[in-house]
Every structure is written in structure tokens, then in C-alpha cells.
Coordinates of C-alpha atoms in Angstrom, one line a residue:
M1 CA 0.0 0.0 0.0
G2 CA 1.4 3.3 -1.1
L3 CA 1.3 6.4 1.1
L4 CA -1.8 7.7 -0.8
G5 CA -3.6 4.4 -0.2
A6 CA -2.6 4.5 3.5
A7 CA -3.7 8.1 3.9
C8 CA -7.1 7.3 2.3
A9 CA -7.5 4.2 4.5
S10 CA -6.7 6.4 7.5
L11 CA -9.2 9.0 6.4
A12 CA -11.9 6.3 6.0
A13 CA -11.1 5.0 9.5
W14 CA -11.5 8.5 11.0
I15 CA -14.8 9.0 9.2
W16 CA -16.0 5.7 10.7
L17 CA -14.6 6.4 14.2
T18 CA -16.2 9.9 14.2
L19 CA -19.7 8.8 13.0
A20 CA -20.1 5.1 14.0
Q21 CA -18.0 4.4 17.1
G22 CA -20.7 5.3 19.6
M23 CA -19.8 9.0 19.5
F24 CA -16.9 8.1 21.8
W25 CA -15.4 11.6 21.5
R26 CA -18.3 13.3 23.2
T27 CA -17.8 14.2 26.9
D28 CA -21.3 14.8 28.0
V29 CA -22.0 11.3 29.4
R30 CA -22.5 12.3 33.0
L31 CA -24.6 10.7 35.8
P32 CA -28.2 10.0 34.5
P33 CA -31.2 11.9 35.7
R34 CA -31.9 11.1 39.4
T35 CA -34.1 11.8 42.3
A36 CA -33.6 11.1 46.0
P37 CA -35.0 7.6 47.0
A38 CA -37.7 7.4 49.6
R39 CA -35.3 5.5 51.8
W40 CA -31.5 5.8 51.5
P41 CA -29.9 2.3 51.3
S42 CA -26.9 1.4 53.4
V43 CA -23.5 1.6 51.8
A44 CA -20.0 0.2 52.6
I45 CA -17.2 2.1 51.0
V46 CA -14.3 -0.3 50.4
V47 CA -10.9 1.2 49.7
P48 CA -8.0 -1.1 48.7
A49 CA -4.7 0.5 49.7
R50 CA -1.1 -0.5 49.2
D51 CA 1.6 2.0 50.1
E52 CA -0.7 5.0 49.7
A53 CA 0.6 7.3 52.5
E54 CA 1.5 9.9 49.9
V55 CA -2.1 10.4 48.6
L56 CA -4.2 9.3 51.5
P57 CA -4.3 12.7 53.3
R58 CA -6.0 14.1 50.2
S59 CA -8.4 11.3 49.5
L60 CA -9.5 9.5 52.7
P61 CA -10.8 12.7 54.4
S62 CA -13.1 13.2 51.4
L63 CA -14.7 9.8 52.0
L64 CA -15.1 10.3 55.8
A65 CA -16.8 13.7 55.1
Q66 CA -19.5 12.2 52.8
D67 CA -22.8 14.0 53.3
Y68 CA -24.9 10.8 53.0
P69 CA -28.4 10.6 54.5
G70 CA -28.3 6.9 55.0
E71 CA -26.1 4.5 56.9
A72 CA -22.5 4.4 55.5
E73 CA -19.0 3.4 56.6
V74 CA -15.5 3.3 55.2
I75 CA -13.4 0.1 55.2
L76 CA -9.8 0.6 54.2
V77 CA -8.0 -2.7 53.3
D78 CA -4.3 -2.4 53.9
D79 CA -2.8 -4.6 51.3
G80 CA 0.7 -5.3 52.8
S81 CA 1.8 -1.6 52.9
T82 CA 5.2 -0.8 54.2
D83 CA 4.9 3.0 54.4
G84 CA 2.5 3.2 57.4
T85 CA -0.7 3.4 55.3
A86 CA -2.9 1.7 58.0
A87 CA -1.6 3.9 60.9
L88 CA -2.0 7.0 58.8
A89 CA -5.6 6.1 57.9
R90 CA -6.5 5.7 61.6
R91 CA -4.9 9.1 62.5
L92 CA -6.8 10.8 59.7
A93 CA -10.1 9.2 61.0
R94 CA -9.4 10.4 64.5
A95 CA -8.7 13.9 63.3
Q96 CA -11.8 14.2 61.2
P97 CA -15.3 13.4 62.5
G98 CA -17.5 11.8 59.9
L99 CA -18.2 8.3 58.7
P100 CA -16.8 5.5 60.8
L101 CA -13.5 3.9 59.5
T102 CA -12.4 0.3 59.9
V103 CA -8.9 -0.8 58.8
V104 CA -8.4 -4.5 57.9
S105 CA -5.3 -6.3 56.7
P106 CA -5.9 -9.6 54.8
G107 CA -2.2 -10.6 54.4
E108 CA -0.5 -11.5 51.1
P109 CA -2.7 -12.6 48.2
E110 CA -3.2 -16.3 47.7
P111 CA -1.9 -17.8 44.4
G112 CA -4.1 -16.8 41.5
W113 CA -5.3 -13.4 42.9
T114 CA -4.2 -9.9 42.0
G115 CA -3.5 -7.7 45.0
K116 CA -6.3 -5.3 44.5
L117 CA -9.0 -8.0 44.0
W118 CA -7.7 -9.9 47.0
A119 CA -8.1 -6.7 49.1
L120 CA -11.6 -6.1 47.7
R121 CA -12.5 -9.6 48.5
H122 CA -11.7 -9.2 52.2
G123 CA -13.2 -5.7 52.3
I124 CA -16.5 -6.9 50.9
A125 CA -16.5 -10.0 53.1
F126 CA -15.9 -7.8 56.2
A127 CA -18.7 -5.4 55.1
R128 CA -21.1 -8.3 54.6
T129 CA -20.4 -10.7 57.5
A130 CA -18.1 -9.2 60.2
R131 CA -20.7 -7.4 62.3
D132 CA -24.1 -8.1 63.7
A133 CA -25.7 -5.5 61.4
A134 CA -27.4 -6.4 58.2
E135 CA -25.1 -6.5 55.1
P136 CA -24.9 -3.2 53.2
E137 CA -27.2 -2.9 50.2
Y138 CA -24.5 -1.2 48.1
L139 CA -20.7 -1.2 47.9
L140 CA -18.7 1.8 46.8
L141 CA -15.4 0.4 45.5
T142 CA -13.0 3.3 45.2
D143 CA -9.2 3.6 44.9
A144 CA -7.0 5.1 47.6
D145 CA -6.0 8.0 45.3
I146 CA -9.6 9.1 44.5
A147 CA -11.0 12.2 46.2
H148 CA -14.8 12.7 46.3
E149 CA -16.8 15.8 46.7
P150 CA -19.1 15.7 49.8
D151 CA -22.2 14.8 47.7
S152 CA -20.5 12.1 45.6
L153 CA -21.9 9.1 47.3
R154 CA -25.4 10.6 47.6
E155 CA -25.5 11.4 43.8
L156 CA -24.2 7.9 42.9
V157 CA -26.8 6.1 45.0
A158 CA -29.6 8.4 43.7
A159 CA -28.5 7.6 40.1
A160 CA -28.5 3.9 40.8
T161 CA -31.8 3.8 42.5
S162 CA -33.6 6.1 40.0
A163 CA -32.5 4.2 36.9
G164 CA -32.5 0.7 38.4
L165 CA -28.8 0.2 37.8
D166 CA -26.7 -2.5 39.4
L167 CA -23.4 -0.9 38.7
V168 CA -22.7 2.9 38.3
S169 CA -19.1 3.8 37.5
Q170 CA -17.5 7.2 36.9
M171 CA -14.2 7.8 35.2
A172 CA -12.4 10.0 37.7
R173 CA -10.8 13.2 36.4
L174 CA -7.1 12.4 36.5
R175 CA -4.6 15.0 37.7
V176 CA -3.2 17.2 34.9
A177 CA -0.5 19.6 36.0
G178 CA 2.9 19.1 34.5
F179 CA 3.9 18.9 30.8
W180 CA 3.8 15.1 30.5
E181 CA 0.5 14.9 32.3
R182 CA -1.0 17.4 29.8
L183 CA 0.4 15.5 26.9
V184 CA -0.5 11.9 28.0
V185 CA -3.4 11.9 30.5
P186 CA -6.3 13.4 28.5
A187 CA -5.4 11.0 25.7
F188 CA -5.5 8.1 28.1
V189 CA -9.2 8.7 28.7
Y190 CA -9.8 9.5 25.0
F191 CA -8.3 6.1 24.0
F192 CA -10.3 4.3 26.7
A193 CA -13.5 5.9 25.4
Q194 CA -12.6 4.9 21.9
L195 CA -12.2 1.3 22.9
Y196 CA -15.3 1.3 25.2
P197 CA -17.7 4.0 24.0
F198 CA -19.8 5.1 27.0
R199 CA -23.0 5.5 25.1
R200 CA -22.7 2.0 23.7
I201 CA -21.9 0.5 27.2
N202 CA -24.9 2.2 28.7
R203 CA -27.5 0.7 26.4
P204 CA -29.4 -2.1 28.2
A205 CA -28.8 -4.7 25.5
A206 CA -25.3 -3.8 24.7
R207 CA -22.6 -6.4 24.4
T208 CA -19.7 -4.1 25.3
A209 CA -19.0 -3.8 29.1
A210 CA -16.5 -1.7 31.0
A211 CA -16.2 0.3 34.2
A212 CA -13.7 2.7 35.7
G213 CA -12.1 1.0 38.7
G214 CA -11.5 4.2 40.7
C215 CA -15.2 4.7 41.4
V216 CA -17.7 1.9 41.2
L217 CA -21.0 1.8 43.0
L218 CA -22.1 -1.9 43.0
H219 CA -25.4 -3.4 44.3
T220 CA -24.4 -6.1 46.8
G221 CA -27.0 -8.5 45.3
A222 CA -25.5 -8.0 41.9
A223 CA -22.0 -8.7 43.2
V224 CA -23.3 -12.0 44.7
R225 CA -25.1 -13.0 41.5
A226 CA -21.9 -12.3 39.5
G227 CA -19.7 -14.1 42.0
V228 CA -17.3 -11.1 42.2
P229 CA -14.6 -10.6 43.0
D230 CA -13.8 -14.4 43.1
A231 CA -15.0 -14.9 39.6
I232 CA -12.4 -12.4 38.3
R233 CA -9.6 -13.0 40.8
Q234 CA -6.9 -13.2 38.2
A235 CA -7.9 -10.1 36.2
V236 CA -5.3 -7.4 35.8
I237 CA -7.9 -5.2 34.0
D238 CA -10.2 -5.7 36.9
D239 CA -12.7 -2.9 36.2
V240 CA -13.6 -4.1 32.7
S241 CA -13.8 -7.7 34.0
L242 CA -16.0 -6.6 36.9
A243 CA -18.4 -4.8 34.5
R244 CA -18.5 -7.8 32.2
A245 CA -19.3 -10.2 35.0
V246 CA -22.1 -8.0 36.3
R247 CA -23.6 -7.7 32.9
D248 CA -23.2 -11.4 32.0
S249 CA -25.2 -12.2 35.2
G250 CA -28.1 -10.0 34.2
G251 CA -27.1 -6.8 35.8
R252 CA -27.5 -3.3 34.4
I253 CA -24.3 -1.1 34.2
W254 CA -23.6 2.5 33.5
L255 CA -20.3 4.3 32.8
G256 CA -19.6 8.0 32.4
L257 CA -17.2 10.9 33.1
A258 CA -17.1 12.3 36.6
E259 CA -17.7 15.9 37.5
R260 CA -16.9 15.8 41.3
V261 CA -14.6 12.7 41.6
D262 CA -10.9 13.3 41.0
S263 CA -7.7 11.4 41.2
V264 CA -5.0 13.0 43.3
R265 CA -2.2 10.7 42.3
P266 CA 0.7 12.7 40.6
Y267 CA 2.5 11.5 37.5
P268 CA 5.2 14.2 37.3
A269 CA 7.6 12.3 35.0
L270 CA 7.2 10.4 31.8
A271 CA 8.5 7.3 33.5
D272 CA 5.5 7.4 36.0
L273 CA 3.0 7.6 33.2
W274 CA 4.9 5.0 31.2
Q275 CA 4.5 2.5 34.1
M276 CA 0.8 3.3 34.5
V277 CA 0.1 2.4 30.9
S278 CA 2.7 -0.4 30.3
R279 CA 1.9 -2.4 33.4
S280 CA -1.4 -3.5 31.9
A281 CA -1.4 -2.7 28.2
Y282 CA -0.3 -6.2 27.1
A283 CA -2.9 -7.8 29.5
Q284 CA -5.5 -5.7 27.7
L285 CA -4.4 -7.5 24.5
R286 CA -4.8 -10.9 26.4
H287 CA -1.1 -11.5 26.0
R288 CA -1.5 -12.4 22.3
P289 CA 1.2 -11.5 19.8
L290 CA -1.2 -11.3 16.9
L291 CA -3.3 -8.7 18.8
L292 CA -0.2 -6.8 19.6
A293 CA 0.8 -6.7 16.0
G294 CA -2.6 -5.6 14.9
T295 CA -2.7 -2.9 17.6
V296 CA 0.7 -1.5 16.5
A297 CA -0.4 -1.6 12.8
G298 CA -3.7 0.1 13.7
L299 CA -2.0 2.8 15.7
V300 CA 0.4 3.5 12.9
L301 CA -2.4 3.7 10.3
V302 CA -4.9 5.7 12.3
Y303 CA -2.6 8.1 14.2
L304 CA 0.8 8.3 12.5
V305 CA 0.0 8.1 8.8
P306 CA -2.1 11.3 8.6
P307 CA 0.8 13.7 9.6
A308 CA 3.3 11.7 7.6
A309 CA 1.0 11.8 4.5
L310 CA 0.4 15.5 4.9
F311 CA 4.0 16.5 5.1
A312 CA 5.2 14.0 2.5
G313 CA 2.5 15.0 0.1
L314 CA 3.3 18.7 0.5
A315 CA 7.0 18.0 0.1
A316 CA 6.6 15.8 -3.0
G317 CA 3.9 17.9 -4.7
R318 CA 1.2 15.2 -4.3
P319 CA -1.9 17.1 -3.3
A320 CA -4.2 14.0 -3.1
T321 CA -1.9 12.5 -0.5
A322 CA -1.6 15.8 1.4
W323 CA -5.4 16.3 1.4
A324 CA -6.2 12.8 2.6
G325 CA -3.6 13.0 5.4
G326 CA -4.6 16.6 6.4
L327 CA -8.3 15.7 6.6
A328 CA -7.7 12.6 8.6
W329 CA -5.5 14.7 11.0
L330 CA -8.2 17.3 11.2
L331 CA -10.8 14.8 12.2
M332 CA -8.4 13.3 14.8
A333 CA -7.7 16.7 16.4
G334 CA -11.3 17.7 16.2
T335 CA -12.5 14.6 18.1
Y336 CA -9.9 15.2 20.7
L337 CA -10.9 18.7 21.5
P338 CA -13.9 17.9 23.7
M339 CA -11.6 15.8 26.0
L340 CA -9.1 18.6 26.2
R341 CA -11.9 21.0 27.2
Y342 CA -13.0 18.5 29.8
Y343 CA -9.5 18.5 31.2
R344 CA -9.3 22.3 30.9
Q345 CA -6.4 22.1 28.5
P346 CA -5.5 24.4 25.6
A347 CA -6.7 23.4 22.1
V348 CA -3.1 23.7 20.8
L349 CA -2.5 20.2 22.3
A350 CA -5.0 18.6 19.8
P351 CA -2.6 18.4 16.8
L352 CA 0.0 16.7 19.1
L353 CA -2.2 13.6 19.4
P354 CA -0.1 11.6 16.9
L355 CA 3.0 12.2 19.2
T356 CA 1.0 11.0 22.2
A357 CA -0.2 8.0 20.2
L358 CA 3.4 7.1 19.3
L359 CA 4.2 7.2 23.0
Y360 CA 1.3 4.8 23.7
L361 CA 2.5 2.5 20.9
L362 CA 6.0 2.3 22.5
M363 CA 4.4 1.8 26.0
T364 CA 2.3 -1.1 24.6
V365 CA 5.3 -2.7 22.9
D366 CA 7.3 -2.3 26.1
S367 CA 4.5 -3.9 28.1
A368 CA 4.8 -7.0 25.9
V369 CA 8.6 -7.0 26.2
Q370 CA 8.4 -6.8 30.0
H371 CA 5.8 -9.6 30.0
Y372 CA 8.2 -12.0 28.1
R373 CA 11.0 -11.0 30.4
G374 CA 8.9 -12.1 33.4
R375 CA 8.2 -8.5 34.6
G376 CA 4.8 -7.9 33.1
A377 CA 1.8 -6.5 34.9
A378 CA 4.0 -5.3 37.8
W379 CA 2.7 -2.9 40.4
K380 CA 4.2 -1.8 43.7
G381 CA 6.5 -4.7 44.1
R382 CA 4.3 -7.4 42.7
T383 CA 4.4 -9.1 39.3
Y384 CA 1.3 -11.0 38.1
A385 CA 1.4 -14.0 35.8
R386 CA -0.8 -14.3 32.9
P387 CA -4.1 -16.0 33.9
T388 CA -3.3 -19.4 32.3
D389 CA 0.0 -19.5 34.3
A390 CA -1.3 -18.3 37.6

């Protein structure tokens, strides 16, 4: 395929993505219409935490301060931390009146479990069985780096009860401060939405399922029917696996962008962002070399060919090549603009999406390389085997 053919194929791909991929580029999928329930159900907030002393002072107080009309509690599961996470959590709870906090420590994961799901298993089990009170009707599964506005839990529960949803998940607004965060982070959510279009996921009969693991409100009955987290105990991409398990068991799920839920975890250097992406990228491809090759080829065709065709066409005096590449690049940048606005970033970053896509391509390849070197899916001192090897 010559450069003109590649540019035309890329342009066709962008026309299809813009019009037929669930309007993935729109950022107006927020919590559905909701009203306060007649009775506010009980909720247990489960927070898996491993070496989170850096971010806990900015996230845990926001959970303890939830303005929720019903019964609620916070259960922090200390997943083998070595930085004093558990003691810090107790100090923060003593300093801030609000929801009651319990800290539990399950010990090292059994073989076949990822650390986060092992922690969630014990947190959910504690919420359901460890006290004389009735088990909570809902579980809010939220990461230790996620800060919630005071009405976050109330709005999530109202959305779930109003729409009859078993799982309500919000993609937290990630921190964007430094140069690399501005270049990489909005694209992370953009690419996620491209793979899992929110509107498509939220259709009752949709086959696509996904969630954002940082903020998941889950009906306890739906969790029991789906057998989670035990049924997905090996999953590295645990949020997508959780949503799929809930949907496959007959549950209704919803996913959208957050307005008042934010990640406070910093990624100041490119190496930090590189690790965030590469630790699970090859797992997303199910550790299959053919899927990796197809992904690399797709990223090259869709994101790298347009600028190459535009500049090469202009340099060689081939207007058709330049026009095809330029139009594809224009569609690419145009669909990226809403995500940049959501992250309050300047529009000048939109034409740089091919550079960001190149970084993601290299991160994905590195993820595969690290996997075959035995260092794949590594996080905070743990390396997870592929599911068939676990």
C-alpha cells in the first residue's frame, strides 16, 4: 500500500470512528437523571490501599466527610503496605469526624489473585459478615487515590436507584499539572472511550461492558449473583472484568465521566505515566502477539499516517496524499478537542495527538517485552502471571 492508499485508509477510518463508534469523542455522558430515593440504602465504602501514604491525606478525608443521608461506613483494606498506610488512615479518621472507619489487613494474596482484588474480596467480606448489622445494600469500590466531593456518594446512589442500575461507575478526572500529564493523561481517557464508548456501554442490551475501577458503586445483590470478586480474581484489567461479570449475570451497568470525583495521584515524570500504561497494556491484549501486531499496525495507520502523508504530500507535490492526510489529521484533532476541554487544557494540544499515540504505541510494545521477560503487569513490588499461568 502506497502512502496515498494508506492516507485514504486512515481518512476512512477516521470518518467511521467519528460517526459510527458510539460518539466516543463526546464528553457529555454524566450521571443519568436522578431523584432522591424514599429510603436511602446502606453503603459500605471499600478502599484497597497498598503504600498509599502519599495520597491518603487528600483522598481519605473526602470519604469520611461524605454527606450521605443513610447508613454508611468506610473500610480501608491495607494490602501489605510498608509505608504506614494503615496507621495514617487511623490518624486521619481520629482527626476528622464523619463516617466510621475500619482498617483491615488480609495478608498476602493467595496464588491466582491480584492484590487489588484480594483486598476487595476481604473488604467486601468484612462489610457483609463481620458485624451483627445487616449487610450493606450497596458497595462503593474506590481507589485510595480518589477524592470525592461531599455529595458524591449521595449522587451515585440516587443515580443507581432512580435508573435501576446494578453498577454505576465514573471515570475520575485524573490529575493534569505538568507537561507530561498534559500530553498523556487526556489521551488516556480518550483512547479508553474509543475502545469502550460510554453510550454503547450504557445501552441495556449492549454487548460491550466496562467500568472505571477508581469509582464503582455496586449493588451487593448483583455482586453476589456475578460471583465477584472471586470470579475475576486473576484479572489485571479488573474494572472491565467486573463490569462484564455483572452484565453477564443479568445486571445493568452504566459508565460515564465524573464531575466531582478526582484522582490526586501525581504522575510528574514520563516514567511514571509509562509505568501506569505499560503495566497492563499487554494484558488488555490478552497476551496475544497477533493482537499486539494488529494494535501496532492500527495505531500507525490511524494516528501516524495522517501527519506523515500531509508533510510528505506537500514536500513531494502530491496534493491528493496531502489532502487525505490533512483531513484525517483534522478529524483526529477535532474529536480530541472535547476531551481537552473536559480537562481544561488548551486546544493547541490537539494536533499533538499523533505524538501521544506514538508514546502509547511504545508503551504497549514495552508492556509485551516486560511480560516476556517475566516482569509484566508489575505494580508496587508485585508481578502477576498471565491468567493461564497463575
